[in-house]
XYZ file of C-alpha atoms in Angstrom:
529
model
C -15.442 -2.565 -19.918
C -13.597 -0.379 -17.559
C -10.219 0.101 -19.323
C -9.580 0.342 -22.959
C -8.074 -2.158 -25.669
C -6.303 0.529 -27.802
C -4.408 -0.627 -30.767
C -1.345 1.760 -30.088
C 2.230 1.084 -30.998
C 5.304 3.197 -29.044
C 8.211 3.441 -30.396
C 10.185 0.827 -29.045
C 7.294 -1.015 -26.746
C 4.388 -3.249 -28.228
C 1.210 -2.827 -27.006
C -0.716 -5.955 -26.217
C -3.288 -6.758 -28.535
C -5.274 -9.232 -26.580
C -9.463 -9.479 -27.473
C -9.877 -6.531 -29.256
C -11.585 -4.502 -26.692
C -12.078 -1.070 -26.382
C -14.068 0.357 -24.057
C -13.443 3.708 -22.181
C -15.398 5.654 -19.481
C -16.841 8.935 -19.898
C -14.774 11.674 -18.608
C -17.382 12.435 -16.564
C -17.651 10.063 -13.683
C -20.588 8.164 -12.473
C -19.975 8.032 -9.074
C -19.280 10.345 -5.971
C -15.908 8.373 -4.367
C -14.580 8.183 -8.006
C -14.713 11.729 -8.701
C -11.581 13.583 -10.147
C -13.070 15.956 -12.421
C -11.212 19.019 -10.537
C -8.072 17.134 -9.860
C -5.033 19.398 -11.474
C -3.581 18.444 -14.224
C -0.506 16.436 -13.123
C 2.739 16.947 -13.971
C 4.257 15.137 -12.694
C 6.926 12.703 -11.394
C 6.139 10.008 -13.421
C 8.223 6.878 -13.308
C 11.824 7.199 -14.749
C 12.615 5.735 -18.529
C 12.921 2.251 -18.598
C 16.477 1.104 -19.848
C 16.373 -1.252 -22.895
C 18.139 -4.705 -22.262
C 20.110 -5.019 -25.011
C 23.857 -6.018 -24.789
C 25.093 -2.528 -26.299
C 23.357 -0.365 -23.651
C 25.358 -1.322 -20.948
C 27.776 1.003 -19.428
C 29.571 -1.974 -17.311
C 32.385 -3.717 -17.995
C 31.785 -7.341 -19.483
C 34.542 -9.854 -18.994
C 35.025 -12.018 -21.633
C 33.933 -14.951 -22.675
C 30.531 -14.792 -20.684
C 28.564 -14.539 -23.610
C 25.643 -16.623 -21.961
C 24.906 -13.917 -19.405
C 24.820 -11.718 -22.212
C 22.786 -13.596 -24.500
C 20.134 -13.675 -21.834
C 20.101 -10.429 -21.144
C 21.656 -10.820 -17.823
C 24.372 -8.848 -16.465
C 27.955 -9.848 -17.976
C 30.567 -11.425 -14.904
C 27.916 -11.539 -11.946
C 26.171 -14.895 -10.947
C 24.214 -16.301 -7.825
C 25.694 -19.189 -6.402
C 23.380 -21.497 -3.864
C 24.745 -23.841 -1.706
C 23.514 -27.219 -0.390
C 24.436 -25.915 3.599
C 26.162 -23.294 5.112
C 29.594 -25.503 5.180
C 29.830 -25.870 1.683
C 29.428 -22.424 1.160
C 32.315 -21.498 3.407
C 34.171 -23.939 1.959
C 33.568 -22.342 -1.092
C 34.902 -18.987 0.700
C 38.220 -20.329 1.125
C 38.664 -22.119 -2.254
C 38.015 -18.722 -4.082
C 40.735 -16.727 -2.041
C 43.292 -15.183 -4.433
C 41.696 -15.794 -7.495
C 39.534 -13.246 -10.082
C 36.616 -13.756 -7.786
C 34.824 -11.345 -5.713
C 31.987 -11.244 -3.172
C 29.367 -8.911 -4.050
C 26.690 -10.057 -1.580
C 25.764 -12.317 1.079
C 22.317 -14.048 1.042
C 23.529 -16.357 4.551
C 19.619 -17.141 4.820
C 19.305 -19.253 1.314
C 22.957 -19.948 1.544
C 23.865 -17.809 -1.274
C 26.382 -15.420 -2.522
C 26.706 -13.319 -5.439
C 29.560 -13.339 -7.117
C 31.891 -10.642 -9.810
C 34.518 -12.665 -12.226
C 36.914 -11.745 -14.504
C 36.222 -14.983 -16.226
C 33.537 -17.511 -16.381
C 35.980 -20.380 -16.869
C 37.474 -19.448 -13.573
C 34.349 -19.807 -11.641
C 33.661 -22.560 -13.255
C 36.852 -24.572 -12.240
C 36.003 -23.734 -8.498
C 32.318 -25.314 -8.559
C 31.782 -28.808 -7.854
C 28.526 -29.228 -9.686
C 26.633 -29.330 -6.476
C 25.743 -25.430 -6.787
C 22.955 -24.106 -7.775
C 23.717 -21.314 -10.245
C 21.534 -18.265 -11.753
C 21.779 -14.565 -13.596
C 21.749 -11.750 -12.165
C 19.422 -9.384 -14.520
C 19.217 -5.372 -14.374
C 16.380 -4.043 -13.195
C 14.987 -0.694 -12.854
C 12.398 1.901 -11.749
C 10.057 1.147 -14.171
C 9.732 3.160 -17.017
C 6.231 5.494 -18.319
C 6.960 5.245 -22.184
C 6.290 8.961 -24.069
C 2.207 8.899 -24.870
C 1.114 5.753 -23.122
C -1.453 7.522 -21.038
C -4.620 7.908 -23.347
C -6.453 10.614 -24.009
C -9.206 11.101 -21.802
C -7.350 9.168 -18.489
C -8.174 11.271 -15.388
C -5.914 11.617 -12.870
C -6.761 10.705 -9.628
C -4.964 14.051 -7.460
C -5.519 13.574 -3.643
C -8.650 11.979 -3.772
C -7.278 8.552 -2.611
C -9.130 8.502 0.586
C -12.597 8.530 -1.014
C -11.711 6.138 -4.203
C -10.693 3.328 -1.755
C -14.268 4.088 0.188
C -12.391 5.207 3.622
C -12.705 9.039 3.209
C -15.150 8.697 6.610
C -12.635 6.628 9.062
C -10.508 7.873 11.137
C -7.458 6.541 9.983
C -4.714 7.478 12.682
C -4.356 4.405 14.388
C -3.987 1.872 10.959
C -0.634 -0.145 11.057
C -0.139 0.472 14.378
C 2.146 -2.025 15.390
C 3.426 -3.207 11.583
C 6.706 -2.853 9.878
C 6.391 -2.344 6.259
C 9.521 -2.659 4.336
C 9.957 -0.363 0.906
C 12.876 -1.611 -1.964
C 13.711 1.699 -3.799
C 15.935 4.357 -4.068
C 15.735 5.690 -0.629
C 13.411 8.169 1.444
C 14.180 11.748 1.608
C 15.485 12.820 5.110
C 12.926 15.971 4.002
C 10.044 13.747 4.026
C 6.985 14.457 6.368
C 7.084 11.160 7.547
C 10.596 10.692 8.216
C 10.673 10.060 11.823
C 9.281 7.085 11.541
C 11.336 5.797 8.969
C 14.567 3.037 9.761
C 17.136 3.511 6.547
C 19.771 1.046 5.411
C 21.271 1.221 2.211
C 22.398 -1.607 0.097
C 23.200 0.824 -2.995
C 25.471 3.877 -1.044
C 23.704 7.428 -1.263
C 25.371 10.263 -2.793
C 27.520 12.648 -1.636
C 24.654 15.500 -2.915
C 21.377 14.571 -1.140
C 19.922 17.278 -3.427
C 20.217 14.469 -6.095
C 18.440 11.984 -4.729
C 15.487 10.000 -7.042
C 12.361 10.813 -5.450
C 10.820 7.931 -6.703
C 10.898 5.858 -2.734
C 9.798 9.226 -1.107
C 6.659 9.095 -3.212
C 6.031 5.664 -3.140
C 6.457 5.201 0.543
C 4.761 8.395 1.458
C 1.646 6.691 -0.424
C 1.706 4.034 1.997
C 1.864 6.328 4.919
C -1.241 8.042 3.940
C -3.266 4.931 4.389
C -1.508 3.585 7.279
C 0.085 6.377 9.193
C 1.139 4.482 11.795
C 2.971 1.619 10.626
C 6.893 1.740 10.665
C 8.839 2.041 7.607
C 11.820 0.059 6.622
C 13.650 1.827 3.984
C 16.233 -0.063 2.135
C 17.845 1.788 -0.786
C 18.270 -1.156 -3.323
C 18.626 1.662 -6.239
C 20.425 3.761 -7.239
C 19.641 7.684 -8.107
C 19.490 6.876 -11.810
C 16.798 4.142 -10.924
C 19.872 1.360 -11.889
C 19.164 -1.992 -9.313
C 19.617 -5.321 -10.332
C 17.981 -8.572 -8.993
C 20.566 -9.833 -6.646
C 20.528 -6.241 -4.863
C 16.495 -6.701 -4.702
C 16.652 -10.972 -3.047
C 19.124 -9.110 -0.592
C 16.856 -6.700 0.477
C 14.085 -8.966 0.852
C 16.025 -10.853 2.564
C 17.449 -8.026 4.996
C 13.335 -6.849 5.432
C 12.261 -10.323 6.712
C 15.107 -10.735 9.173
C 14.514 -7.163 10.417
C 10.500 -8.070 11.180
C 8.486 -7.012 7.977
C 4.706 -8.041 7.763
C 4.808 -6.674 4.170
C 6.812 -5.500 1.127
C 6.646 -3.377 -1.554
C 8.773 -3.486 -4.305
C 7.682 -0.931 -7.294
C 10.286 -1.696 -9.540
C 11.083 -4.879 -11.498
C 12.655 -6.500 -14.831
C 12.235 -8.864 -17.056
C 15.070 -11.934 -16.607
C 13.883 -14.953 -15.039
C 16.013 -14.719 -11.605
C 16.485 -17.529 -9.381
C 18.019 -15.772 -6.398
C 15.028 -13.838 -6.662
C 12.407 -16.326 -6.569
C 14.320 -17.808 -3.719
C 14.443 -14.857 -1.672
C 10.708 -14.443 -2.259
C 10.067 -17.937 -1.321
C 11.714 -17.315 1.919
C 9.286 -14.152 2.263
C 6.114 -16.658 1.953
C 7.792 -19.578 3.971
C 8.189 -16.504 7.044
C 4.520 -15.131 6.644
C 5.651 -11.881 5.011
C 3.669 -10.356 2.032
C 4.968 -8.994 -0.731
C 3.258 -6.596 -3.289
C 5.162 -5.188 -6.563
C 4.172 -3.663 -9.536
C 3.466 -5.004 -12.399
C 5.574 -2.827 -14.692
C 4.734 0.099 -17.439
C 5.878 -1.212 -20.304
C 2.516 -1.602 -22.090
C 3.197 -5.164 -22.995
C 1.457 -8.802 -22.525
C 4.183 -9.300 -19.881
C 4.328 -8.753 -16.150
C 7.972 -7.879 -14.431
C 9.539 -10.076 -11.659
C 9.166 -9.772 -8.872
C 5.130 -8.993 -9.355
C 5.127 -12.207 -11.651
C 6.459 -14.808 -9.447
C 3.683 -17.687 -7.812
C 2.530 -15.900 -4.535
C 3.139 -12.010 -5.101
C 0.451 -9.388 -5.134
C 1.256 -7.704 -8.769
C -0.862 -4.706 -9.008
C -1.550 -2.898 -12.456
C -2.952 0.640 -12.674
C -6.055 2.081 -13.801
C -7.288 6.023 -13.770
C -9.625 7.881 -11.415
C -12.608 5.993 -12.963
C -10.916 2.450 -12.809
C -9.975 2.035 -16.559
C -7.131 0.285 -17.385
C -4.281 2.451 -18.399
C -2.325 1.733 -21.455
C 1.210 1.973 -20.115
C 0.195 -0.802 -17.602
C 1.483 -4.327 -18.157
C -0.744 -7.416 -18.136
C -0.911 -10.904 -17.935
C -1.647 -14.120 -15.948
C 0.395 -13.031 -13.452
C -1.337 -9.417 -12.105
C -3.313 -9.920 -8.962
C -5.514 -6.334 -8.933
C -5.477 -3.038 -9.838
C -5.392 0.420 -7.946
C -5.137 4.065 -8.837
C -1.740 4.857 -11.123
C -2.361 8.379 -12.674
C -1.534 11.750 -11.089
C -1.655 10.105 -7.414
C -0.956 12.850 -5.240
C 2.680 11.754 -3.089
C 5.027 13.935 -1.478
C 8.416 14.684 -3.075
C 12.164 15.073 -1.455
C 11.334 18.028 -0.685
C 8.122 17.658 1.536
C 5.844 19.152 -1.591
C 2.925 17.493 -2.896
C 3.929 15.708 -6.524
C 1.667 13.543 -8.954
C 2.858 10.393 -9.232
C 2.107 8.084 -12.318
C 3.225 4.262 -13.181
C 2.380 0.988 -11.276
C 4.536 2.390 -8.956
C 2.077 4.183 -7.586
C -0.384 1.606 -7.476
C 1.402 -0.689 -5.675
C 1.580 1.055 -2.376
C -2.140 1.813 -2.089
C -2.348 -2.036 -2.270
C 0.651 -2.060 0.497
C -1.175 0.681 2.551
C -4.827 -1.206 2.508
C -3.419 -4.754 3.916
C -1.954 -2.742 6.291
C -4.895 -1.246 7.169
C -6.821 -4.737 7.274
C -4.258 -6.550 8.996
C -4.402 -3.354 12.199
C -7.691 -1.806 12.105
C -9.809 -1.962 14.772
C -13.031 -2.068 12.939
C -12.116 -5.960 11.937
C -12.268 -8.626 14.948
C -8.360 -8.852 16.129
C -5.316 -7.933 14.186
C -4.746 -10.510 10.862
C -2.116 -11.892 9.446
C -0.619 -10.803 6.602
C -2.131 -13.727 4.422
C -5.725 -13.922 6.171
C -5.423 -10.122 4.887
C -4.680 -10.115 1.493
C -6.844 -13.093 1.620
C -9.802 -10.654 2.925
C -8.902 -7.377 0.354
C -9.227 -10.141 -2.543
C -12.320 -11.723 -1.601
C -13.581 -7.741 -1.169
C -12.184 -6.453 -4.980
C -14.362 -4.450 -7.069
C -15.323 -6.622 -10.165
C -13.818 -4.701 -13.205
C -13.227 -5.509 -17.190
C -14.241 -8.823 -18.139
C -16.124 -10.880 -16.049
C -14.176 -12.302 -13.699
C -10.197 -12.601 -13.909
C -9.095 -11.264 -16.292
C -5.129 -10.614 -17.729
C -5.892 -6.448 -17.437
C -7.632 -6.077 -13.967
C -6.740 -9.534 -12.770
C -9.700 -9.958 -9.562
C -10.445 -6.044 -9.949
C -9.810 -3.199 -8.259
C -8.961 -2.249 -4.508
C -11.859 -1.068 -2.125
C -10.312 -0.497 1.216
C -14.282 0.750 2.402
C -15.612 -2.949 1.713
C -12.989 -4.285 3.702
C -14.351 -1.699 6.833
C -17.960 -3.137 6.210
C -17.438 -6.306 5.789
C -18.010 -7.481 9.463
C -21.331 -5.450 9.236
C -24.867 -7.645 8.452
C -27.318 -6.593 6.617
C -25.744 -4.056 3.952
C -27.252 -3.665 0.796
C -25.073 -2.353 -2.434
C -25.889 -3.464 -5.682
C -22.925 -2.107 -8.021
C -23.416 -2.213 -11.486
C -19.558 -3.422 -12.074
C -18.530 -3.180 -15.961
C -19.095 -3.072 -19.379
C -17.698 -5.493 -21.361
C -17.326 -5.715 -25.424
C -15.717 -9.035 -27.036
C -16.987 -11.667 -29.370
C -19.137 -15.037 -28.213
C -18.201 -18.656 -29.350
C -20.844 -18.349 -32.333
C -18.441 -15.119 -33.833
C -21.103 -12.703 -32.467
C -20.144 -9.529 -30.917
C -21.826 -9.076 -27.639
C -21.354 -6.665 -24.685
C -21.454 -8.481 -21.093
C -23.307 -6.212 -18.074
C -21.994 -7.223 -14.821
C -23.428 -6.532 -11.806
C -21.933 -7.247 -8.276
C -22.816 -7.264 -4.612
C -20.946 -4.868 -3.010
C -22.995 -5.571 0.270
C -23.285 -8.038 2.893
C -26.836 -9.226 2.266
C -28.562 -11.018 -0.410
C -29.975 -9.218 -3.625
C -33.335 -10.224 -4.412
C -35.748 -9.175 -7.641
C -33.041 -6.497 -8.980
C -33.914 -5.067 -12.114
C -31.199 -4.345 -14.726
C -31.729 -1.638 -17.503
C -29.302 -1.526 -20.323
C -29.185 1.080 -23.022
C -27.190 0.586 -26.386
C -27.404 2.414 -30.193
C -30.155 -0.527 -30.873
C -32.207 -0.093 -28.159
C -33.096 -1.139 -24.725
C -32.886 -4.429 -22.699
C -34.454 -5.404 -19.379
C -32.723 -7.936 -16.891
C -33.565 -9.101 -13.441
C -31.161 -10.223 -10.979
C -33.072 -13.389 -8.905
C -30.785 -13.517 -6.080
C -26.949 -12.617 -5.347
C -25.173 -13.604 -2.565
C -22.574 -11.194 -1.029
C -19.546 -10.496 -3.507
C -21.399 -12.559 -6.138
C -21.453 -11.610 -9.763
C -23.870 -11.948 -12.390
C -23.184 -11.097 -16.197
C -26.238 -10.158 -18.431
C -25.269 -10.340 -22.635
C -26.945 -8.100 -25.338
C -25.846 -8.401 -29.101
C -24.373 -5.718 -30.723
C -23.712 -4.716 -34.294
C -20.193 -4.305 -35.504
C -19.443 -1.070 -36.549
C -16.554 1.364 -37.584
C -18.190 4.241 -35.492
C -18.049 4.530 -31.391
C -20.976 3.311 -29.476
C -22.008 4.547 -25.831
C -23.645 1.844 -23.531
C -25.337 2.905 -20.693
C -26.438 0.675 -17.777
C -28.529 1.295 -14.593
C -29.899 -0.985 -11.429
C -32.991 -0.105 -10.056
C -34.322 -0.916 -6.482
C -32.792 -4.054 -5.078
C -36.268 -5.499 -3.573
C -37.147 -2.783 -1.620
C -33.826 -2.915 0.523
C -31.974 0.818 0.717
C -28.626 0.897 -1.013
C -26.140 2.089 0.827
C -24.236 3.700 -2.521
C -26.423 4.818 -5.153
C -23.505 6.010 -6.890
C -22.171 3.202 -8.594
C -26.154 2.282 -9.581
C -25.151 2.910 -12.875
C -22.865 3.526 -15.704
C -21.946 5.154 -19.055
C -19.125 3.441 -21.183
C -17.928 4.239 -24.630
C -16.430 1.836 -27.033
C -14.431 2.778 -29.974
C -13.392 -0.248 -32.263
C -10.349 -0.310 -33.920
C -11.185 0.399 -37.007
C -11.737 3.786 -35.428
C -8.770 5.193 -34.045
């Protein structure tokens, strides 16, 4: 297994408990592009604290009587109002003149506003029953809870480049041609990247740009350093505390697809089932526009909206040498996983910063369908969708076999994507090691190996090492991007085990990556820790 199960409880965040597995990687890496054994230790700009959602947290004012909002977690006197046509809602418009009722955004493309009231009653008496109505739920830059990172994580430092497999290419021409929109708290007029950067701001800036949360800067500057040439849209949907809600994030999706986004990226999300959200995301998908979000760092069996809404590209976060990390949410909903430890981003200031949290996963996602959708190296530009399409048919296998609710398809590889047009590659990847329990109650640990290539493997032998000795495999055949999963029984035990697990020569053909050949894993039960 590539990340960790740990049974670890914060404070005031529960740690999902799912399977019982707990492997980890060595510290020391096993192959050459996943190498961060000299990356500095990073401190860091790590994702601002999360806020809690509890009624008596809120700074706001809450008008009375709306009680439901509150009881939901939702913010107190704001709703989303959808209309059957644009008529109705400007007849709406006039009935509300010179009452308690106030416009606090206009969604004109899903023929929606959101509305402030002094009184829920009030709004009430003015709707006809024909509305569609919905909360509007606080949301924030998500939160990296004290001592969710666990011991032994390596930070991945600037070595983005070679983890994705693209150290090699020349990279200066990649989203040529693409607007990518960010939802944060604003890019830094300080940024290196700046000139190519179109701001509007939804939530005003402050007075003091010295002030300003760095957490866009870094996120967007992420993107830019896989696809330097694509045009950003910045739209500050956040404020400098992190503070957004999910009316202020449909608005801004809205705003990006109107001003000619291919993609989106949203690294920030909540909790609160929001309709004007999911509509403003289904007009995304209905235009052809992407979106990718993270999946949130809260450490729980739960993934945040937007990144868990039907169609979005939620992206979790492992370390350097792909293991989940523990701060990362998970669930049904997370598409893949990318780098979210000590990332290397550049701060307000133009300085290089380590950035930690989904947050910084999700761009690297962003930046590689960027990449796929302009680069030369594939036959014509794609769209968006044949794209992300391509990057998920192309993910490193990681954790269990298969999907699974930590690594969802796997991780990114950016480098497969650039070789995938080639014939006649051979990579035999010895993908993860996995520990749970078969349907007979036996503990077992699954060996999967993948084809990274774009031939077939023939008459691969597999080699597996555990504390009770030594199993042989061979693969038959494996088409390109196949998987096949090997199982060896192992004894339960209160003590950590190491696995170790090696591919020898695929038929004769010459692999192009030795490096991920083979593997060392460690697995510490429960009982353990």
């Amino acid at each position: 297994m590539r990340a960790p199960r740990w049974i670890l409880i914060p404070l005031f965040l529960a740690v999902c408990t799912a399977g019982g597995y707990l492997l980890v990687r060595s510290a020391k890496p096993q192959s050459a592009p996943k190498k961060a054994a000299s990356t500095p230790e990073p401190m860091v700009y790590h994702d601002s604290e999360a806020p809690a959602f509890r009624s008596g947290d809120r700074k706001e004012a809450r008008p009375k009587g709306d009680v439901e909002a509150l009881s939901k977690g939702a913010l107190a006197g704001q709703r989303s109002v959808t209309f059957k046509d644009r008529a109705s809602m400007e007849a709406f418009l006039e009935k509300i003149k010179g009452k308690g009722i106030a416009v606090m955004g206009r969604l004109d493309a899903i023929n929606t506003l959101r509305l402030g009231f002094l009184s829920a009653d009030e709004l009430a008496s003015v709707l006809d029953g024909s509305e569609k109505t919905g909360f509007i739920f606080p949301v924030m830059v998500p939160g990296l809870p004290e001592g969710s990172i666990q011991p032994g994580a390596v930070p991945l430092g600037n070595r983005l480049a070679e983890w994705l497999g693209i150290a090699g290419y020349d990279r200066s021409t990649w989203g040529k041609g693409l607007n990518v929109a960010v939802l944060d708290t604003g890019i830094s007029t300080m940024a290196s990247f700046f000139g190519k950067v179109n701001q509007s701001a939804l939530v005003d800036f402050s007075a003091d740009a010295s002030g300003l949360n760095g957490h866009g800067t870094a996120v967007a500057s992420i993107i830019n350093g896989i696809a330097p040439e694509a045009n950003i849209l910045s739209y500050r949907i956040a404020d400098d505390n992190g503070m957004s809600n999910s009316g202020l994030i449909a608005e801004g999706i809205l705003k990006a697809v109107a001003d000619g986004a291919s993609v989106i990226n949203i690294s920030l999300g909540g909790f609160g089932d929001s309709l004007v959200l999911r509509q403003a995301v289904e007009y995304a998908q209905q235009h052809g526009v992407a979106i990718v979000a993270a999946t949130g760092n809260n450490g729980i069996d739960q993934i945040a909206q937007p990144a868990s809404i039907s169609g979005v590209i939620g992206v979790g976060a492992v370390d350097a040498n792909g293991d989940h990390l523990l701060f990362s949410n998970t669930g049904k909903q997370i598409s893949s996983v990318a780098p979210g430890y000590g990332v290397a981003a550049e701060g307000v200031d133009g300085s290089v910063i380590y950035f930690s949290g989904t947050s910084a996963s999700a761009p690297i996602e962003t930046g590689a369908l960027l990449a796929a959708m302009s680069n030369s190296v594939l036959s014509g530009n794609l769209s968006s969708g044949d794209a992300s399409a391509l990057l998920t048919s192309l993910l490193d296998e990681s954790g269990a076999p298969g999907f699974d609710t930590q690594y969802g398809n796997g991780a990114v590889d950016l480098g497969r994507v650039m070789i995938s047009g080639t014939r006649n590659l051979t990579d035999a990847a010895m993908a993860s090691q996995w520990v749970t329990t078969n349907e007979n109650g036996q503990q077992i640990l699954q060996i999967t190996v993948q084809n990274r290539g774009t031939n077939t493997l023939t008459n691969v032998p597999v080699m597996v090492n555990t504390p009770d000795g030594t199993a042989s495999f061979n693969v038959g055949s494996l088409g390109p991007t196949a998987i096949q999963t090997f199982e060896v029984p192992i004894r339960v035990t209160d003590s950590a085990m190491t696995f170790q697990s090696s591919i020898g020569n695929a038929g004769g053909q010459k692999d192009i990556n030795t490096a991920n050949n083979s593997r060392r894993d460690v697995y510490t039960p429960a009982s353990a820790q």
